[in-house]
């Protein structure tokens, strides 16, 4: 089974809220909430991929990212390597450019959202900050 390398963004706004996006129903783990990001393409660094994906998916222009953690997770049908970075400086107003619902949530509200299983360690780490 192929392992998919995914750049994941924990995007904080000035109010210290975190950006979430809802996965389209037809995709793997559809209907669940996630931290925005996407596949790292050949020749890209994680930071470059994340900056590109956030521009394409949620219309924000990120100047830099900082590594937070990495997770390998095996689903029955797919293996993912999540390369998680924080984003604290960006311009533009977040919007779901691919028709996905997006939401800014407070840190302590993360526990109220349904995330893919692979995201559990990310949520736990953020709640411990």
JSON list of C-alpha atoms in Angstrom, two decimals:
[
{"chain": "A", "resi": 1, "resn": "UNK", "atom": "CA", "xyz": [0.00, 0.00, 0.00]},
{"chain": "A", "resi": 2, "resn": "UNK", "atom": "CA", "xyz": [1.32, 3.42, -0.97]},
{"chain": "A", "resi": 3, "resn": "UNK", "atom": "CA", "xyz": [1.97, 5.96, 1.76]},
{"chain": "A", "resi": 4, "resn": "UNK", "atom": "CA", "xyz": [0.60, 9.42, 0.99]},
{"chain": "A", "resi": 5, "resn": "UNK", "atom": "CA", "xyz": [2.71, 12.36, 2.25]},
{"chain": "A", "resi": 6, "resn": "UNK", "atom": "CA", "xyz": [0.35, 15.12, 3.38]},
{"chain": "A", "resi": 7, "resn": "UNK", "atom": "CA", "xyz": [1.22, 18.67, 4.47]},
{"chain": "A", "resi": 8, "resn": "UNK", "atom": "CA", "xyz": [-1.21, 19.69, 7.23]},
{"chain": "A", "resi": 9, "resn": "UNK", "atom": "CA", "xyz": [-1.70, 23.27, 8.41]},
{"chain": "A", "resi": 10, "resn": "UNK", "atom": "CA", "xyz": [-2.69, 24.33, 11.90]},
{"chain": "A", "resi": 11, "resn": "UNK", "atom": "CA", "xyz": [-3.69, 27.87, 10.94]},
{"chain": "A", "resi": 12, "resn": "UNK", "atom": "CA", "xyz": [-4.15, 30.34, 13.80]},
{"chain": "A", "resi": 13, "resn": "UNK", "atom": "CA", "xyz": [-5.88, 33.70, 13.34]},
{"chain": "A", "resi": 14, "resn": "UNK", "atom": "CA", "xyz": [-5.29, 36.81, 15.48]},
{"chain": "A", "resi": 15, "resn": "UNK", "atom": "CA", "xyz": [-7.98, 35.62, 17.94]},
{"chain": "A", "resi": 16, "resn": "UNK", "atom": "CA", "xyz": [-6.01, 32.36, 18.38]},
{"chain": "A", "resi": 17, "resn": "UNK", "atom": "CA", "xyz": [-8.75, 30.36, 16.68]},
{"chain": "A", "resi": 18, "resn": "UNK", "atom": "CA", "xyz": [-7.86, 27.42, 14.41]},
{"chain": "A", "resi": 19, "resn": "UNK", "atom": "CA", "xyz": [-9.09, 26.95, 10.85]},
{"chain": "A", "resi": 20, "resn": "UNK", "atom": "CA", "xyz": [-10.99, 23.72, 10.12]},
{"chain": "A", "resi": 21, "resn": "UNK", "atom": "CA", "xyz": [-12.38, 22.44, 6.83]},
{"chain": "A", "resi": 22, "resn": "UNK", "atom": "CA", "xyz": [-15.03, 19.75, 6.33]},
{"chain": "A", "resi": 23, "resn": "UNK", "atom": "CA", "xyz": [-14.04, 16.94, 3.96]},
{"chain": "A", "resi": 24, "resn": "UNK", "atom": "CA", "xyz": [-16.42, 16.47, 1.01]},
{"chain": "A", "resi": 25, "resn": "UNK", "atom": "CA", "xyz": [-18.63, 13.39, 1.46]},
{"chain": "A", "resi": 26, "resn": "UNK", "atom": "CA", "xyz": [-17.23, 11.58, -1.62]},
{"chain": "A", "resi": 27, "resn": "UNK", "atom": "CA", "xyz": [-13.60, 11.68, -0.39]},
{"chain": "A", "resi": 28, "resn": "UNK", "atom": "CA", "xyz": [-11.75, 9.32, 1.98]},
{"chain": "A", "resi": 29, "resn": "UNK", "atom": "CA", "xyz": [-12.98, 10.16, 5.51]},
{"chain": "A", "resi": 30, "resn": "UNK", "atom": "CA", "xyz": [-15.71, 12.34, 3.94]},
{"chain": "A", "resi": 31, "resn": "UNK", "atom": "CA", "xyz": [-17.93, 14.42, 6.20]},
{"chain": "A", "resi": 32, "resn": "UNK", "atom": "CA", "xyz": [-15.27, 14.70, 8.91]},
{"chain": "A", "resi": 33, "resn": "UNK", "atom": "CA", "xyz": [-13.47, 17.89, 9.89]},
{"chain": "A", "resi": 34, "resn": "UNK", "atom": "CA", "xyz": [-9.78, 18.34, 9.18]},
{"chain": "A", "resi": 35, "resn": "UNK", "atom": "CA", "xyz": [-6.96, 20.80, 9.35]},
{"chain": "A", "resi": 36, "resn": "UNK", "atom": "CA", "xyz": [-6.48, 22.11, 5.79]},
{"chain": "A", "resi": 37, "resn": "UNK", "atom": "CA", "xyz": [-3.60, 21.00, 3.60]},
{"chain": "A", "resi": 38, "resn": "UNK", "atom": "CA", "xyz": [-2.89, 18.43, 0.93]},
{"chain": "A", "resi": 39, "resn": "UNK", "atom": "CA", "xyz": [-0.47, 16.11, -0.79]},
{"chain": "A", "resi": 40, "resn": "UNK", "atom": "CA", "xyz": [3.19, 17.04, -1.03]},
{"chain": "A", "resi": 41, "resn": "UNK", "atom": "CA", "xyz": [4.17, 16.88, -4.70]},
{"chain": "A", "resi": 42, "resn": "UNK", "atom": "CA", "xyz": [7.52, 15.55, -5.94]},
{"chain": "A", "resi": 43, "resn": "UNK", "atom": "CA", "xyz": [10.25, 18.15, -5.48]},
{"chain": "A", "resi": 44, "resn": "UNK", "atom": "CA", "xyz": [8.30, 20.22, -2.94]},
{"chain": "A", "resi": 45, "resn": "UNK", "atom": "CA", "xyz": [9.20, 20.78, 0.70]},
{"chain": "A", "resi": 46, "resn": "UNK", "atom": "CA", "xyz": [6.40, 20.35, 3.22]},
{"chain": "A", "resi": 47, "resn": "UNK", "atom": "CA", "xyz": [6.30, 24.11, 3.74]},
{"chain": "A", "resi": 48, "resn": "UNK", "atom": "CA", "xyz": [6.09, 24.80, -0.02]},
{"chain": "A", "resi": 49, "resn": "UNK", "atom": "CA", "xyz": [3.30, 22.24, -0.41]},
{"chain": "A", "resi": 50, "resn": "UNK", "atom": "CA", "xyz": [1.36, 23.67, 2.53]},
{"chain": "A", "resi": 51, "resn": "UNK", "atom": "CA", "xyz": [1.66, 27.24, 1.27]},
{"chain": "A", "resi": 52, "resn": "UNK", "atom": "CA", "xyz": [0.42, 26.11, -2.17]},
{"chain": "A", "resi": 53, "resn": "UNK", "atom": "CA", "xyz": [-2.42, 23.99, -0.80]},
{"chain": "A", "resi": 54, "resn": "UNK", "atom": "CA", "xyz": [-3.68, 26.72, 1.56]},
{"chain": "A", "resi": 55, "resn": "UNK", "atom": "CA", "xyz": [-3.73, 29.20, -1.33]},
{"chain": "A", "resi": 56, "resn": "UNK", "atom": "CA", "xyz": [-5.58, 26.72, -3.60]},
{"chain": "A", "resi": 57, "resn": "UNK", "atom": "CA", "xyz": [-8.03, 25.38, -0.99]},
{"chain": "A", "resi": 58, "resn": "UNK", "atom": "CA", "xyz": [-8.81, 28.23, 1.38]},
{"chain": "A", "resi": 59, "resn": "UNK", "atom": "CA", "xyz": [-7.53, 31.38, -0.40]},
{"chain": "A", "resi": 60, "resn": "UNK", "atom": "CA", "xyz": [-4.98, 32.49, 2.17]},
{"chain": "A", "resi": 61, "resn": "UNK", "atom": "CA", "xyz": [-1.46, 33.60, 1.36]},
{"chain": "A", "resi": 62, "resn": "UNK", "atom": "CA", "xyz": [0.99, 32.17, 3.88]},
{"chain": "A", "resi": 63, "resn": "UNK", "atom": "CA", "xyz": [4.46, 33.64, 4.30]},
{"chain": "A", "resi": 64, "resn": "UNK", "atom": "CA", "xyz": [5.98, 30.87, 6.45]},
{"chain": "A", "resi": 65, "resn": "UNK", "atom": "CA", "xyz": [5.20, 27.69, 8.38]},
{"chain": "A", "resi": 66, "resn": "UNK", "atom": "CA", "xyz": [6.79, 26.06, 11.44]},
{"chain": "A", "resi": 67, "resn": "UNK", "atom": "CA", "xyz": [7.04, 22.29, 11.96]},
{"chain": "A", "resi": 68, "resn": "UNK", "atom": "CA", "xyz": [4.87, 21.02, 14.83]},
{"chain": "A", "resi": 69, "resn": "UNK", "atom": "CA", "xyz": [4.82, 17.21, 14.59]},
{"chain": "A", "resi": 70, "resn": "UNK", "atom": "CA", "xyz": [4.60, 14.27, 12.18]},
{"chain": "A", "resi": 71, "resn": "UNK", "atom": "CA", "xyz": [2.30, 11.24, 12.29]},
{"chain": "A", "resi": 72, "resn": "UNK", "atom": "CA", "xyz": [2.17, 7.99, 10.34]},
{"chain": "A", "resi": 73, "resn": "UNK", "atom": "CA", "xyz": [-1.25, 6.38, 10.32]},
{"chain": "A", "resi": 74, "resn": "UNK", "atom": "CA", "xyz": [-2.52, 3.26, 8.59]},
{"chain": "A", "resi": 75, "resn": "UNK", "atom": "CA", "xyz": [-6.17, 3.11, 7.58]},
{"chain": "A", "resi": 76, "resn": "UNK", "atom": "CA", "xyz": [-7.49, -0.19, 6.19]},
{"chain": "A", "resi": 77, "resn": "UNK", "atom": "CA", "xyz": [-7.44, 1.29, 2.66]},
{"chain": "A", "resi": 78, "resn": "UNK", "atom": "CA", "xyz": [-4.69, 3.93, 2.83]},
{"chain": "A", "resi": 79, "resn": "UNK", "atom": "CA", "xyz": [-1.49, 4.87, 4.64]},
{"chain": "A", "resi": 80, "resn": "UNK", "atom": "CA", "xyz": [-0.82, 8.53, 5.43]},
{"chain": "A", "resi": 81, "resn": "UNK", "atom": "CA", "xyz": [2.22, 10.42, 6.65]},
{"chain": "A", "resi": 82, "resn": "UNK", "atom": "CA", "xyz": [0.98, 13.70, 8.10]},
{"chain": "A", "resi": 83, "resn": "UNK", "atom": "CA", "xyz": [3.61, 16.44, 8.22]},
{"chain": "A", "resi": 84, "resn": "UNK", "atom": "CA", "xyz": [1.99, 19.04, 10.48]},
{"chain": "A", "resi": 85, "resn": "UNK", "atom": "CA", "xyz": [3.05, 22.68, 10.50]},
{"chain": "A", "resi": 86, "resn": "UNK", "atom": "CA", "xyz": [1.67, 25.72, 12.29]},
{"chain": "A", "resi": 87, "resn": "UNK", "atom": "CA", "xyz": [0.78, 28.90, 10.40]},
{"chain": "A", "resi": 88, "resn": "UNK", "atom": "CA", "xyz": [0.52, 32.14, 12.36]},
{"chain": "A", "resi": 89, "resn": "UNK", "atom": "CA", "xyz": [1.12, 34.71, 9.64]},
{"chain": "A", "resi": 90, "resn": "UNK", "atom": "CA", "xyz": [-1.04, 34.94, 6.53]},
{"chain": "A", "resi": 91, "resn": "UNK", "atom": "CA", "xyz": [-3.01, 37.41, 4.46]},
{"chain": "A", "resi": 92, "resn": "UNK", "atom": "CA", "xyz": [-6.41, 37.11, 2.87]},
{"chain": "A", "resi": 93, "resn": "UNK", "atom": "CA", "xyz": [-9.73, 35.89, 4.21]},
{"chain": "A", "resi": 94, "resn": "UNK", "atom": "CA", "xyz": [-10.20, 32.13, 4.44]},
{"chain": "A", "resi": 95, "resn": "UNK", "atom": "CA", "xyz": [-12.92, 30.69, 2.21]},
{"chain": "A", "resi": 96, "resn": "UNK", "atom": "CA", "xyz": [-13.68, 27.21, 0.93]},
{"chain": "A", "resi": 97, "resn": "UNK", "atom": "CA", "xyz": [-12.55, 27.49, -2.70]},
{"chain": "A", "resi": 98, "resn": "UNK", "atom": "CA", "xyz": [-13.45, 23.85, -3.40]},
{"chain": "A", "resi": 99, "resn": "UNK", "atom": "CA", "xyz": [-16.98, 24.17, -1.99]},
{"chain": "A", "resi": 100, "resn": "UNK", "atom": "CA", "xyz": [-15.97, 22.83, 1.42]},
{"chain": "A", "resi": 101, "resn": "UNK", "atom": "CA", "xyz": [-17.37, 24.25, 4.63]},
{"chain": "A", "resi": 102, "resn": "UNK", "atom": "CA", "xyz": [-14.75, 26.02, 6.75]},
{"chain": "A", "resi": 103, "resn": "UNK", "atom": "CA", "xyz": [-14.88, 27.27, 10.30]},
{"chain": "A", "resi": 104, "resn": "UNK", "atom": "CA", "xyz": [-12.67, 29.12, 12.80]},
{"chain": "A", "resi": 105, "resn": "UNK", "atom": "CA", "xyz": [-12.84, 27.39, 16.20]},
{"chain": "A", "resi": 106, "resn": "UNK", "atom": "CA", "xyz": [-11.42, 28.04, 19.64]},
{"chain": "A", "resi": 107, "resn": "UNK", "atom": "CA", "xyz": [-8.79, 25.59, 20.87]},
{"chain": "A", "resi": 108, "resn": "UNK", "atom": "CA", "xyz": [-11.05, 24.14, 23.57]},
{"chain": "A", "resi": 109, "resn": "UNK", "atom": "CA", "xyz": [-13.82, 23.53, 21.00]},
{"chain": "A", "resi": 110, "resn": "UNK", "atom": "CA", "xyz": [-11.71, 21.08, 18.96]},
{"chain": "A", "resi": 111, "resn": "UNK", "atom": "CA", "xyz": [-12.97, 18.18, 21.09]},
{"chain": "A", "resi": 112, "resn": "UNK", "atom": "CA", "xyz": [-16.52, 18.89, 19.79]},
{"chain": "A", "resi": 113, "resn": "UNK", "atom": "CA", "xyz": [-15.60, 18.10, 16.16]},
{"chain": "A", "resi": 114, "resn": "UNK", "atom": "CA", "xyz": [-15.42, 14.73, 14.39]},
{"chain": "A", "resi": 115, "resn": "UNK", "atom": "CA", "xyz": [-11.93, 14.31, 12.91]},
{"chain": "A", "resi": 116, "resn": "UNK", "atom": "CA", "xyz": [-10.39, 11.43, 10.94]},
{"chain": "A", "resi": 117, "resn": "UNK", "atom": "CA", "xyz": [-8.68, 8.95, 13.27]},
{"chain": "A", "resi": 118, "resn": "UNK", "atom": "CA", "xyz": [-5.21, 10.04, 12.08]},
{"chain": "A", "resi": 119, "resn": "UNK", "atom": "CA", "xyz": [-5.89, 13.55, 13.47]},
{"chain": "A", "resi": 120, "resn": "UNK", "atom": "CA", "xyz": [-6.43, 12.39, 17.08]},
{"chain": "A", "resi": 121, "resn": "UNK", "atom": "CA", "xyz": [-2.77, 12.95, 18.14]},
{"chain": "A", "resi": 122, "resn": "UNK", "atom": "CA", "xyz": [-2.87, 16.46, 16.59]},
{"chain": "A", "resi": 123, "resn": "UNK", "atom": "CA", "xyz": [-6.02, 17.40, 18.53]},
{"chain": "A", "resi": 124, "resn": "UNK", "atom": "CA", "xyz": [-4.52, 15.95, 21.75]},
{"chain": "A", "resi": 125, "resn": "UNK", "atom": "CA", "xyz": [-1.31, 17.95, 21.27]},
{"chain": "A", "resi": 126, "resn": "UNK", "atom": "CA", "xyz": [-3.20, 21.19, 20.55]},
{"chain": "A", "resi": 127, "resn": "UNK", "atom": "CA", "xyz": [-5.44, 20.72, 23.60]},
{"chain": "A", "resi": 128, "resn": "UNK", "atom": "CA", "xyz": [-2.30, 20.31, 25.74]},
{"chain": "A", "resi": 129, "resn": "UNK", "atom": "CA", "xyz": [-0.80, 23.64, 24.60]}
]
